[in-house]
mmCIF file of N, CA and C in Angstrom:
data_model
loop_
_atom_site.group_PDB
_atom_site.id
_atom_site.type_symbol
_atom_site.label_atom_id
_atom_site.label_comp_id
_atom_site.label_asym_id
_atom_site.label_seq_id
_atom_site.Cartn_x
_atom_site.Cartn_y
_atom_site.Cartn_z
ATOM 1 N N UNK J 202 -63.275 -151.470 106.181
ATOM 2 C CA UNK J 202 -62.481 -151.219 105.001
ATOM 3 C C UNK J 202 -62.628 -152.413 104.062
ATOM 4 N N UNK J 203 -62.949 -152.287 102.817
ATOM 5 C CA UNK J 203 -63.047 -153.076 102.057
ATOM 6 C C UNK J 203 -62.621 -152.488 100.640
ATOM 7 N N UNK J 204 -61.750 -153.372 99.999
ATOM 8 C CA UNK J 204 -60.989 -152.858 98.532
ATOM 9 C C UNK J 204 -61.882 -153.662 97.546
ATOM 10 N N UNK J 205 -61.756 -152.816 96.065
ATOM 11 C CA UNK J 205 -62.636 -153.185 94.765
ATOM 12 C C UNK J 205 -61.606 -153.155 94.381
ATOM 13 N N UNK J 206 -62.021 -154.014 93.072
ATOM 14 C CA UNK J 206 -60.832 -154.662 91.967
ATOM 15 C C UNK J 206 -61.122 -153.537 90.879
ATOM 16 N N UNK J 207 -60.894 -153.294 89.897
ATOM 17 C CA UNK J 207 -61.001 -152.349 88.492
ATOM 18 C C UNK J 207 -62.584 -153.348 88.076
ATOM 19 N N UNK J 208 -62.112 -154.211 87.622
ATOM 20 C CA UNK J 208 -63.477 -155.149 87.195
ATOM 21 C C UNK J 208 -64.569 -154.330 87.674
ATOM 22 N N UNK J 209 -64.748 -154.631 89.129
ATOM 23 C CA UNK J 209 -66.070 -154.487 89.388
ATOM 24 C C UNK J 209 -66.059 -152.732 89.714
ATOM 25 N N UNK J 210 -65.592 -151.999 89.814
ATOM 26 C CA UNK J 210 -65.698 -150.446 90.279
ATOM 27 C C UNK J 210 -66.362 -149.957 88.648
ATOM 28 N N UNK J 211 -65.507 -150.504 87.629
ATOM 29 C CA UNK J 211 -65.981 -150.572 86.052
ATOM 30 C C UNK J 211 -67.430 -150.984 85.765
ATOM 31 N N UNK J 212 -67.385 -152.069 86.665
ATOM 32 C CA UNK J 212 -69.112 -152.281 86.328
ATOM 33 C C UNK J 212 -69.926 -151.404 86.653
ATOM 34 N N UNK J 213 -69.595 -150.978 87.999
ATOM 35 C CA UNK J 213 -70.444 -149.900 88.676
ATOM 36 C C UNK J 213 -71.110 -148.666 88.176
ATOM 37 N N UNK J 214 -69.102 -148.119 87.707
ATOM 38 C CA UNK J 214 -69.223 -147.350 86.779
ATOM 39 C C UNK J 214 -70.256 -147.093 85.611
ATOM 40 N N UNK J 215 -70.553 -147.928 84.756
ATOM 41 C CA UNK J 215 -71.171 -148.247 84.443
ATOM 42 C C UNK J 215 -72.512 -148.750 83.863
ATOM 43 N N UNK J 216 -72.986 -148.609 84.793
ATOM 44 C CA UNK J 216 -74.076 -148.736 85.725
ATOM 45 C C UNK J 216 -74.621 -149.825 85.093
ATOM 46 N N UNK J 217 -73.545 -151.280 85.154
ATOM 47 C CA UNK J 217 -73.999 -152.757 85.473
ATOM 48 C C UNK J 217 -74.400 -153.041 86.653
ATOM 49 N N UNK J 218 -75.173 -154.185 86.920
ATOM 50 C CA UNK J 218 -75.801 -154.662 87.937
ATOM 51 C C UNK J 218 -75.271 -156.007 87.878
ATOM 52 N N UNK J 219 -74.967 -156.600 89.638
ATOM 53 C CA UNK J 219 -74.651 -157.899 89.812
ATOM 54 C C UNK J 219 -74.232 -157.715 90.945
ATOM 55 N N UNK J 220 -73.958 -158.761 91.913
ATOM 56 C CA UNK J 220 -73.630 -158.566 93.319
ATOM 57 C C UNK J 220 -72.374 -157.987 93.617
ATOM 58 N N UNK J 221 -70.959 -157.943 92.772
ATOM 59 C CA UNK J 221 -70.034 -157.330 92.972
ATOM 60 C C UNK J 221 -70.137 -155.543 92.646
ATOM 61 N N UNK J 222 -71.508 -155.386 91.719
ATOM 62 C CA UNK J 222 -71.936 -153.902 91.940
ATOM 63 C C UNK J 222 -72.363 -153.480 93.275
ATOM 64 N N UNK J 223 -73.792 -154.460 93.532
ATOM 65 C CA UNK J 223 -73.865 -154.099 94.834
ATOM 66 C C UNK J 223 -73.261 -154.102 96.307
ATOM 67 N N UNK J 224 -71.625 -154.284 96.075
ATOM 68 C CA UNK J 224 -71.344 -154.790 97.042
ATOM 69 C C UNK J 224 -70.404 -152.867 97.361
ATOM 70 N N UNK J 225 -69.854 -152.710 95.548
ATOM 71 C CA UNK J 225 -68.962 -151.730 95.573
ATOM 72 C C UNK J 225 -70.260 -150.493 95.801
ATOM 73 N N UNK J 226 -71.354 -150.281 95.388
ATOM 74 C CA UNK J 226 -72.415 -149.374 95.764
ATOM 75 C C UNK J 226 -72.427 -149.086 97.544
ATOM 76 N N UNK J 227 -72.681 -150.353 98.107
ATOM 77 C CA UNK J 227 -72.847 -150.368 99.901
ATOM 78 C C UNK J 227 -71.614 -149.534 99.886
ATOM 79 N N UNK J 228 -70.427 -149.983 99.475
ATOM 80 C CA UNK J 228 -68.943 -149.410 100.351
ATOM 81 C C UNK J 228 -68.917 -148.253 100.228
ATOM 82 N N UNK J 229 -68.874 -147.556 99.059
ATOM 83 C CA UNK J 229 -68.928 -146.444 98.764
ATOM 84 C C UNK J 229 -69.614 -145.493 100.029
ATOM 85 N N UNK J 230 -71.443 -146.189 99.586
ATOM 86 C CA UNK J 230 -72.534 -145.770 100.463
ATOM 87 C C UNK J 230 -71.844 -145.564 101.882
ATOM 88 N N UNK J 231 -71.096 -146.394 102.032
ATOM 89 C CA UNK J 231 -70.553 -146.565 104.280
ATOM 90 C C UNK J 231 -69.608 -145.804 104.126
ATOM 91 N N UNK J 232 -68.838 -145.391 103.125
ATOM 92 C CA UNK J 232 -67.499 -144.699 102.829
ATOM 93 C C UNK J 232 -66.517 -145.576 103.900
ATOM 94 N N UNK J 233 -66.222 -147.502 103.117
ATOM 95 C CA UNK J 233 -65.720 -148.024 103.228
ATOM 96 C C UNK J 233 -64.647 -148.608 102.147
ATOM 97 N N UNK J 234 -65.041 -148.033 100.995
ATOM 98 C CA UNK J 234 -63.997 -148.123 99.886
ATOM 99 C C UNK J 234 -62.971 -147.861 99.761
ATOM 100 N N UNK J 235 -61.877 -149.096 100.017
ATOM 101 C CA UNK J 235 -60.116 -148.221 99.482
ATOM 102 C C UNK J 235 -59.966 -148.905 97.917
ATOM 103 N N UNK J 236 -58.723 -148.162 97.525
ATOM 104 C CA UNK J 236 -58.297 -148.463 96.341
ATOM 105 C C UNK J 236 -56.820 -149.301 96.386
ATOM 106 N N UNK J 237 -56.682 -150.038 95.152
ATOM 107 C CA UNK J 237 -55.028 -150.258 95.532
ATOM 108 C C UNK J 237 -54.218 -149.202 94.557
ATOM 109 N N UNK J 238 -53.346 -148.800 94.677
ATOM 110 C CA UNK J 238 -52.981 -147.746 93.952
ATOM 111 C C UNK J 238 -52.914 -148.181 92.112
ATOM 112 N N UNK J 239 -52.674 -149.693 92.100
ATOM 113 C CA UNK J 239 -52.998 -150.451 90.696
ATOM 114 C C UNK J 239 -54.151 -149.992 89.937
ATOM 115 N N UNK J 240 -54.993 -150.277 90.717
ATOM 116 C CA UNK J 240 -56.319 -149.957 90.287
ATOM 117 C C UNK J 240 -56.675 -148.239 89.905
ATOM 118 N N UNK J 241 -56.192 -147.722 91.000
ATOM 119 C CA UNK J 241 -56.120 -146.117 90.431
ATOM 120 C C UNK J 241 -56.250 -145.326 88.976
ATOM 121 N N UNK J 242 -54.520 -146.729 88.874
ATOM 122 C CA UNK J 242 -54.303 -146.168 87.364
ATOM 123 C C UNK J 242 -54.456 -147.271 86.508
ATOM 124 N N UNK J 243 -55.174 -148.537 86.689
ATOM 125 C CA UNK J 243 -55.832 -148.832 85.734
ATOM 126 C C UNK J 243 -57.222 -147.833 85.563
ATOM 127 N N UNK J 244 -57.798 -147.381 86.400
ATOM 128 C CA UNK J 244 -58.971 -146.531 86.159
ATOM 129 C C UNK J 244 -59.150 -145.273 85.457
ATOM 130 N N UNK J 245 -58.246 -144.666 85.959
ATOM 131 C CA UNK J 245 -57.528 -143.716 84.925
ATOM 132 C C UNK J 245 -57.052 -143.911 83.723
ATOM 133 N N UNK J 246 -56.448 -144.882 83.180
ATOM 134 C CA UNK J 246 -56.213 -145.466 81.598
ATOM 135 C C UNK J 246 -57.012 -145.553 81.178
ATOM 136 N N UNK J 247 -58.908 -146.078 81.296
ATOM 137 C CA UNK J 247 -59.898 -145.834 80.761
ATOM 138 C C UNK J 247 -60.202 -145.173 79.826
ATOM 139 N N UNK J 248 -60.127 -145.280 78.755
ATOM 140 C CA UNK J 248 -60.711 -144.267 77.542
ATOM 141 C C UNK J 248 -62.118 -143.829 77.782
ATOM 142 N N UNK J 249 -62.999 -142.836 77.373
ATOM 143 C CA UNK J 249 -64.037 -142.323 77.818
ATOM 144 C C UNK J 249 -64.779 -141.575 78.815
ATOM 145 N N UNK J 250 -65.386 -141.064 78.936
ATOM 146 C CA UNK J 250 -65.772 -139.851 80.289
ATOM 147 C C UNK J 250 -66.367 -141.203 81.547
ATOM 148 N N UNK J 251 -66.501 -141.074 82.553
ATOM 149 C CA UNK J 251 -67.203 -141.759 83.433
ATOM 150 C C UNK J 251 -67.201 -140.630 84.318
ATOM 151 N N UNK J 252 -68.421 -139.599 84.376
ATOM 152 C CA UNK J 252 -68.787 -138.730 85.393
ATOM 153 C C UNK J 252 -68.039 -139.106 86.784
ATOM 154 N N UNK J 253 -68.478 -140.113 87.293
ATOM 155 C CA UNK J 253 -68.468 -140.780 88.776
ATOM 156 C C UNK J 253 -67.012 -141.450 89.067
ATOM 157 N N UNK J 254 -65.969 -141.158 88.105
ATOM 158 C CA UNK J 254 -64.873 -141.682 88.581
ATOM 159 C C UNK J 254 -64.023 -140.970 89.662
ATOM 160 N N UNK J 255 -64.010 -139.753 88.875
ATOM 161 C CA UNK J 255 -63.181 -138.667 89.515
ATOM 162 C C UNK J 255 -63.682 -138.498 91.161
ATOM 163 N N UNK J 256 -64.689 -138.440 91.379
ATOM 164 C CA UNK J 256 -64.981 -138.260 93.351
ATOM 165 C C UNK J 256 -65.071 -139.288 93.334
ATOM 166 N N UNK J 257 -64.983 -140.946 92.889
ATOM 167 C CA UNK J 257 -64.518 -141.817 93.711
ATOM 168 C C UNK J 257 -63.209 -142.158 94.073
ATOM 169 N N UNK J 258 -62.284 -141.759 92.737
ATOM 170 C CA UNK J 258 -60.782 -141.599 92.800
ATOM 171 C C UNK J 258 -60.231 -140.621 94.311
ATOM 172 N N UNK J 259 -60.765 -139.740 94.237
ATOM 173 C CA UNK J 259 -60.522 -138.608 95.379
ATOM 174 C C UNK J 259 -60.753 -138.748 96.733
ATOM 175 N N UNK J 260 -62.198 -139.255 96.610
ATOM 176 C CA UNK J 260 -63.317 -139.935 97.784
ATOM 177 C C UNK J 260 -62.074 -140.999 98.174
ATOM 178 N N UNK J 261 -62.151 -142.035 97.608
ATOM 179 C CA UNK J 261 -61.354 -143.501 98.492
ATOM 180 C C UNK J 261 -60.087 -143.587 99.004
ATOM 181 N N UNK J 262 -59.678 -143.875 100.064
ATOM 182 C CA UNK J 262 -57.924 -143.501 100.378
ATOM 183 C C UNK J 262 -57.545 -144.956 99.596
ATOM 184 N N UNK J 263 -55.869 -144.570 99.302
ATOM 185 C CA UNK J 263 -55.420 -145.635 98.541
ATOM 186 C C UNK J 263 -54.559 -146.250 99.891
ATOM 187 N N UNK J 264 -54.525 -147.564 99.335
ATOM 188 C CA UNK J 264 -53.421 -148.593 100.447
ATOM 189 C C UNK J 264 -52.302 -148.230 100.292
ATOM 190 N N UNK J 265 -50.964 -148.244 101.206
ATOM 191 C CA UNK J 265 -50.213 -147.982 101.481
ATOM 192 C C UNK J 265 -49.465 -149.148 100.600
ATOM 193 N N UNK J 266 -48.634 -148.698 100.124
ATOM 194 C CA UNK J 266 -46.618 -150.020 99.449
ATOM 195 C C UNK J 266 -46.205 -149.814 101.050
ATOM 196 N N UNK J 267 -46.454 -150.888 101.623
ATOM 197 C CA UNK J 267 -45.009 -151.276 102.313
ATOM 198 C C UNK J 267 -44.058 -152.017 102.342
ATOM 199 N N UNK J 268 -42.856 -151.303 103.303
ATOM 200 C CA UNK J 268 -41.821 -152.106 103.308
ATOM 201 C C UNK J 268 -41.726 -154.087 102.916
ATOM 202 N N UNK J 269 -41.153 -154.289 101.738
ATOM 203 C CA UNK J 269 -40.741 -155.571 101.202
ATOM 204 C C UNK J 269 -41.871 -155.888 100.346
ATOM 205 N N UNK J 270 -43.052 -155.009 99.785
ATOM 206 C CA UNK J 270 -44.342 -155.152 99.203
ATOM 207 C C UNK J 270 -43.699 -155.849 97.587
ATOM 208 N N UNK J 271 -43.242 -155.572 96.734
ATOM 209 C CA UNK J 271 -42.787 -155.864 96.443
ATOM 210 C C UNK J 271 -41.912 -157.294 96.145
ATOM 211 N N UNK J 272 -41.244 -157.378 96.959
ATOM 212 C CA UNK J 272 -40.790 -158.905 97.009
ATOM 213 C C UNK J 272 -41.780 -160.097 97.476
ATOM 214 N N UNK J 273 -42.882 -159.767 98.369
ATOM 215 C CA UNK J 273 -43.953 -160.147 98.697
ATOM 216 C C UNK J 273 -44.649 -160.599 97.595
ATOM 217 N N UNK J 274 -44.726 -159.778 96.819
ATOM 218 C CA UNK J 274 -45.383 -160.294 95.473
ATOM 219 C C UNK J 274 -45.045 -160.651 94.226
ATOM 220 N N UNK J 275 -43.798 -160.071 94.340
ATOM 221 C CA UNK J 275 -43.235 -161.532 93.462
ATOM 222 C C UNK J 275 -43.135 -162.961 93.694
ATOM 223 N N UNK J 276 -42.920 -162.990 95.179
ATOM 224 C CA UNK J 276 -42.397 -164.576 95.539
ATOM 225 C C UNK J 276 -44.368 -164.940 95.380
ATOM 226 N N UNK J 277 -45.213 -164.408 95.667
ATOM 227 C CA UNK J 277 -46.873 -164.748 95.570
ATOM 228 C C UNK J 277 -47.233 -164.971 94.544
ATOM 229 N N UNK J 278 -46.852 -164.507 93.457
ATOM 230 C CA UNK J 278 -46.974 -164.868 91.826
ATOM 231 C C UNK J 278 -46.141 -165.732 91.755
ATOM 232 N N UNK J 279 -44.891 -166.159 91.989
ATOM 233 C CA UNK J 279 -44.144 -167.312 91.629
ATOM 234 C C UNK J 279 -45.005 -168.662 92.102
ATOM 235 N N UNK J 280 -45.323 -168.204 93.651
ATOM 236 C CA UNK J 280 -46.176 -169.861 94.305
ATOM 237 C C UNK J 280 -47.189 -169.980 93.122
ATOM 238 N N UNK J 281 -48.219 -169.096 92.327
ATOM 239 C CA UNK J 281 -49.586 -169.087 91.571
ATOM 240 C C UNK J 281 -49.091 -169.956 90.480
ATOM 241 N N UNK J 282 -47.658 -169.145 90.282
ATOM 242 C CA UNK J 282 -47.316 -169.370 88.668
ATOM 243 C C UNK J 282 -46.685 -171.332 88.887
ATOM 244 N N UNK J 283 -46.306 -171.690 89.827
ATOM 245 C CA UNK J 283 -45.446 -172.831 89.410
ATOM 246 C C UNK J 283 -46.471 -173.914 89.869
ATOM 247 N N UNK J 284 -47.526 -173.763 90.547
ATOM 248 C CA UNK J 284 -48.918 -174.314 90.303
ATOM 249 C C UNK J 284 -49.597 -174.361 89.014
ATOM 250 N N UNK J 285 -49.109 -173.857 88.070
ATOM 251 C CA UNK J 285 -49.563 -173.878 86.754
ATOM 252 C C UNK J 285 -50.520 -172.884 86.460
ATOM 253 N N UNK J 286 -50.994 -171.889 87.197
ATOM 254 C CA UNK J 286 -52.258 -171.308 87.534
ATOM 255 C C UNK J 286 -51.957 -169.892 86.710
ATOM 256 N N UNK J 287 -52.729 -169.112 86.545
ATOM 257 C CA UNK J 287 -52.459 -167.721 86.052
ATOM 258 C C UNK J 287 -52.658 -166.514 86.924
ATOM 259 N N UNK J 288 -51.319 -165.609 86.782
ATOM 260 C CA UNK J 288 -51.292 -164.471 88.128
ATOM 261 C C UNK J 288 -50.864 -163.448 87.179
ATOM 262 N N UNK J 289 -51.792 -162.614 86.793
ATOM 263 C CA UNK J 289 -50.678 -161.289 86.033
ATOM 264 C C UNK J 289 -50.316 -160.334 87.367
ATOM 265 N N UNK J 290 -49.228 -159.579 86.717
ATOM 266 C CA UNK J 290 -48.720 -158.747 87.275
ATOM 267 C C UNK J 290 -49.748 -157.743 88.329
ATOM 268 N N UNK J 291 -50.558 -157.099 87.923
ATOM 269 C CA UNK J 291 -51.620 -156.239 88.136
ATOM 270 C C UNK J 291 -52.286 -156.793 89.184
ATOM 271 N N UNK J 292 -52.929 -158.280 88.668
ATOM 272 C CA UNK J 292 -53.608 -158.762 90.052
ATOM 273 C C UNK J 292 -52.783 -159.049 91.045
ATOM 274 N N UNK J 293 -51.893 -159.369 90.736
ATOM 275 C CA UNK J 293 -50.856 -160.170 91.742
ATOM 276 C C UNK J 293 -50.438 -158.771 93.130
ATOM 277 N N UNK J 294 -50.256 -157.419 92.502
ATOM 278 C CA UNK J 294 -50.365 -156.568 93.237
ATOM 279 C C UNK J 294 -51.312 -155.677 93.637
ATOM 280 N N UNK J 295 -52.585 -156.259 93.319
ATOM 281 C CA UNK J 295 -53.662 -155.602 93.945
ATOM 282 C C UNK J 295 -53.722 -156.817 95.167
ATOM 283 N N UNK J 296 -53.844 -158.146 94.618
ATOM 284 C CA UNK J 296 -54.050 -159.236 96.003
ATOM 285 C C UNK J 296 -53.051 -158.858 97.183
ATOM 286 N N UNK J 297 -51.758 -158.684 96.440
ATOM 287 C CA UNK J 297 -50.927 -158.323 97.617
ATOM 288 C C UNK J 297 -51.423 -156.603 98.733
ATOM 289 N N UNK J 298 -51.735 -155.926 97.864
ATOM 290 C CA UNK J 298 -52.426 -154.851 98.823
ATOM 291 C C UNK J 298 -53.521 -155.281 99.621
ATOM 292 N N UNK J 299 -53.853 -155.602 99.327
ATOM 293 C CA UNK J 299 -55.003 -156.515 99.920
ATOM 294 C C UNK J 299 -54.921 -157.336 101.083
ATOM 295 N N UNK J 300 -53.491 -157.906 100.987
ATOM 296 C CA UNK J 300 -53.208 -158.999 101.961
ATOM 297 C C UNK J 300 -52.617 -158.405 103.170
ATOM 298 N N UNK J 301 -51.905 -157.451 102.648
ATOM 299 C CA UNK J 301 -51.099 -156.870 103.736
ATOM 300 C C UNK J 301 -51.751 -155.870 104.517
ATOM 301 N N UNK J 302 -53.135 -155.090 104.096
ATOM 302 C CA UNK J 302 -53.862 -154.642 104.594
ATOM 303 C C UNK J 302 -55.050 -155.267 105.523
ATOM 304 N N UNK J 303 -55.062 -156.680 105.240
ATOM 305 C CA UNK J 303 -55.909 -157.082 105.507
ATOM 306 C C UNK J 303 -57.516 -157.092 105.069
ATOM 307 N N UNK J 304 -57.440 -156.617 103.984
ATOM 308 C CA UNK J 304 -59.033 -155.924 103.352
ATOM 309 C C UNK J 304 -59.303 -156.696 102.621
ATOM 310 N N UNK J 305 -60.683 -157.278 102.963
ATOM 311 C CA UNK J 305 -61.162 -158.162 101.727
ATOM 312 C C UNK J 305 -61.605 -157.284 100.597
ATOM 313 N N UNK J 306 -61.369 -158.081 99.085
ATOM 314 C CA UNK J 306 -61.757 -157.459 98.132
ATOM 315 C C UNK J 306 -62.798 -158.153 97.123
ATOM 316 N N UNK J 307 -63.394 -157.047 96.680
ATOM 317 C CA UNK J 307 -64.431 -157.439 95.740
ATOM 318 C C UNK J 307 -64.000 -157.183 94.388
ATOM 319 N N UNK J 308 -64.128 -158.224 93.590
ATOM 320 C CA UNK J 308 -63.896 -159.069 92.375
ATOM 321 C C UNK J 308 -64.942 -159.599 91.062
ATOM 322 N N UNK J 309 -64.918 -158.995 90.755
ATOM 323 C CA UNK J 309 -65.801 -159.604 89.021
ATOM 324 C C UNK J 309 -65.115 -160.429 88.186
ATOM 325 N N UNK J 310 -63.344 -159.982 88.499
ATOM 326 C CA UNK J 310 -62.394 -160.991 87.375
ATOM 327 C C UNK J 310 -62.036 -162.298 88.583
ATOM 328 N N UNK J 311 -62.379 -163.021 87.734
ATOM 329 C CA UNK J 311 -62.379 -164.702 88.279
ATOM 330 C C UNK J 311 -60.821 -164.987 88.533
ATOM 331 N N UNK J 312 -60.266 -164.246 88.003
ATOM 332 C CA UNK J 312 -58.362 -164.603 88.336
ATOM 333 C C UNK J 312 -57.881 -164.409 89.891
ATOM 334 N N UNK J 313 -59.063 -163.851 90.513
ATOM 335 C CA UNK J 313 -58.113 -163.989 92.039
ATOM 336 C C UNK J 313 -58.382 -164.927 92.793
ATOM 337 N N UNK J 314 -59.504 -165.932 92.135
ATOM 338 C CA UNK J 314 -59.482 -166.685 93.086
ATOM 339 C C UNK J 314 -58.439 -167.348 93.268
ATOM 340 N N UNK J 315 -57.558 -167.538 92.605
ATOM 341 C CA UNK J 315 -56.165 -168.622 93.034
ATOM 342 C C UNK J 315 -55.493 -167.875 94.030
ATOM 343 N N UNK J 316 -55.592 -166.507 94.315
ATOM 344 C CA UNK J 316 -54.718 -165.870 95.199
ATOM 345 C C UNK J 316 -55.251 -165.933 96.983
ATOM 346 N N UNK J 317 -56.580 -166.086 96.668
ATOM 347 C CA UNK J 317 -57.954 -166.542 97.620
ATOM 348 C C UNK J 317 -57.755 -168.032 97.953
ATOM 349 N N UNK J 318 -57.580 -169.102 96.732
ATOM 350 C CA UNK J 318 -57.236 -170.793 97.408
ATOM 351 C C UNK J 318 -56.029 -170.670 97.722
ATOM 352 N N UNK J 319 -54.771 -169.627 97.594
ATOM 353 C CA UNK J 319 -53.228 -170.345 97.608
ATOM 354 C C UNK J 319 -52.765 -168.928 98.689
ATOM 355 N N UNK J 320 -53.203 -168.133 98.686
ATOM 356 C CA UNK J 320 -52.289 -167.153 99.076
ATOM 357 C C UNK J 320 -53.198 -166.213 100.650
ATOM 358 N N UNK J 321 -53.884 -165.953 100.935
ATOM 359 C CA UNK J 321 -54.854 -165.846 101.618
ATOM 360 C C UNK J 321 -55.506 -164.838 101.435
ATOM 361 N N UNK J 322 -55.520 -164.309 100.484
ATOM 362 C CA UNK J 322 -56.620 -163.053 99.984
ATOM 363 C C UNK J 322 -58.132 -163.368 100.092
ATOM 364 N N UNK J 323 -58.893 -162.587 101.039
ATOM 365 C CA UNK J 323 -60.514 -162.812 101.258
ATOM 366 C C UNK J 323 -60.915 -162.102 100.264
ATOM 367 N N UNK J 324 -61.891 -162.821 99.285
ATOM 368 C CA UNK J 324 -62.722 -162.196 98.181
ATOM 369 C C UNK J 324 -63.969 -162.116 98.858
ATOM 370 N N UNK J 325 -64.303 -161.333 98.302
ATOM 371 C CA UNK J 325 -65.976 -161.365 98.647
ATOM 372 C C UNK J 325 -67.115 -160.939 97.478
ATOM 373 N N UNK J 326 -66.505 -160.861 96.503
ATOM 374 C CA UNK J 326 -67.530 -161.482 94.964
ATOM 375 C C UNK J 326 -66.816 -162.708 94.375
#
């Protein structure tokens, strides 16, 4: 199991090339791709047709909210934020799906790495 960020599923989409493409191409390929439900509907807000969204939307199971998910990630954006560092909302709860699932995720937006040095989210772009 391995989760994609919007960034890079967008690239894919796309049909950019770079290692966080090829990473979301393999998963797909293994039908190892989850989603965080964030990402869902950032993907869906998309203006424009993208053939290939819709059976990946359908195709990928989404991660589960569990119990205290939520407070989890607020207090995880507070540690980012009083480090001086930048955590929006969005990432802050995709890292947290992420964490609690245990699934490393692949990344094109450079903002998770603080959630990767401070919080223990495995990136793998």
């Amino acid at each position: 199991m391995i989760c994609a960020d919007t960034s890079s599923i967008a690239r894919y989409l796309d049909g950019e090339s770079g290692h966080d493409v090829n990473l979301v191409a393999a998963a797909i390929e293994d039908e190892n791709l989850v989603l965080a439900p964030i990402t869902v509907t950032e993907l869906l807000s998309f203006a424009g047709a993208r053939p290939l969204l819709e059976p990946l939307i359908r195709n990928a199971p989404v991660l589960a909210i569990t119990e205290g998910f939520w407070e989890r990630a607020g207090l995880m954006r507070r540690r980012i934020r009083q480090r001086g560092l930048k955590a929006k909302v969005a990432d802050t709860l995709i890292a947290q799906c992420c964490i609690d699932a245990r699934a490393p995720l692949i990344a094109h937006d450079p903002d998770f790495r603080h959630f990767a040095a401070h919080c223990g989210l495995k990136l793998v772009a």
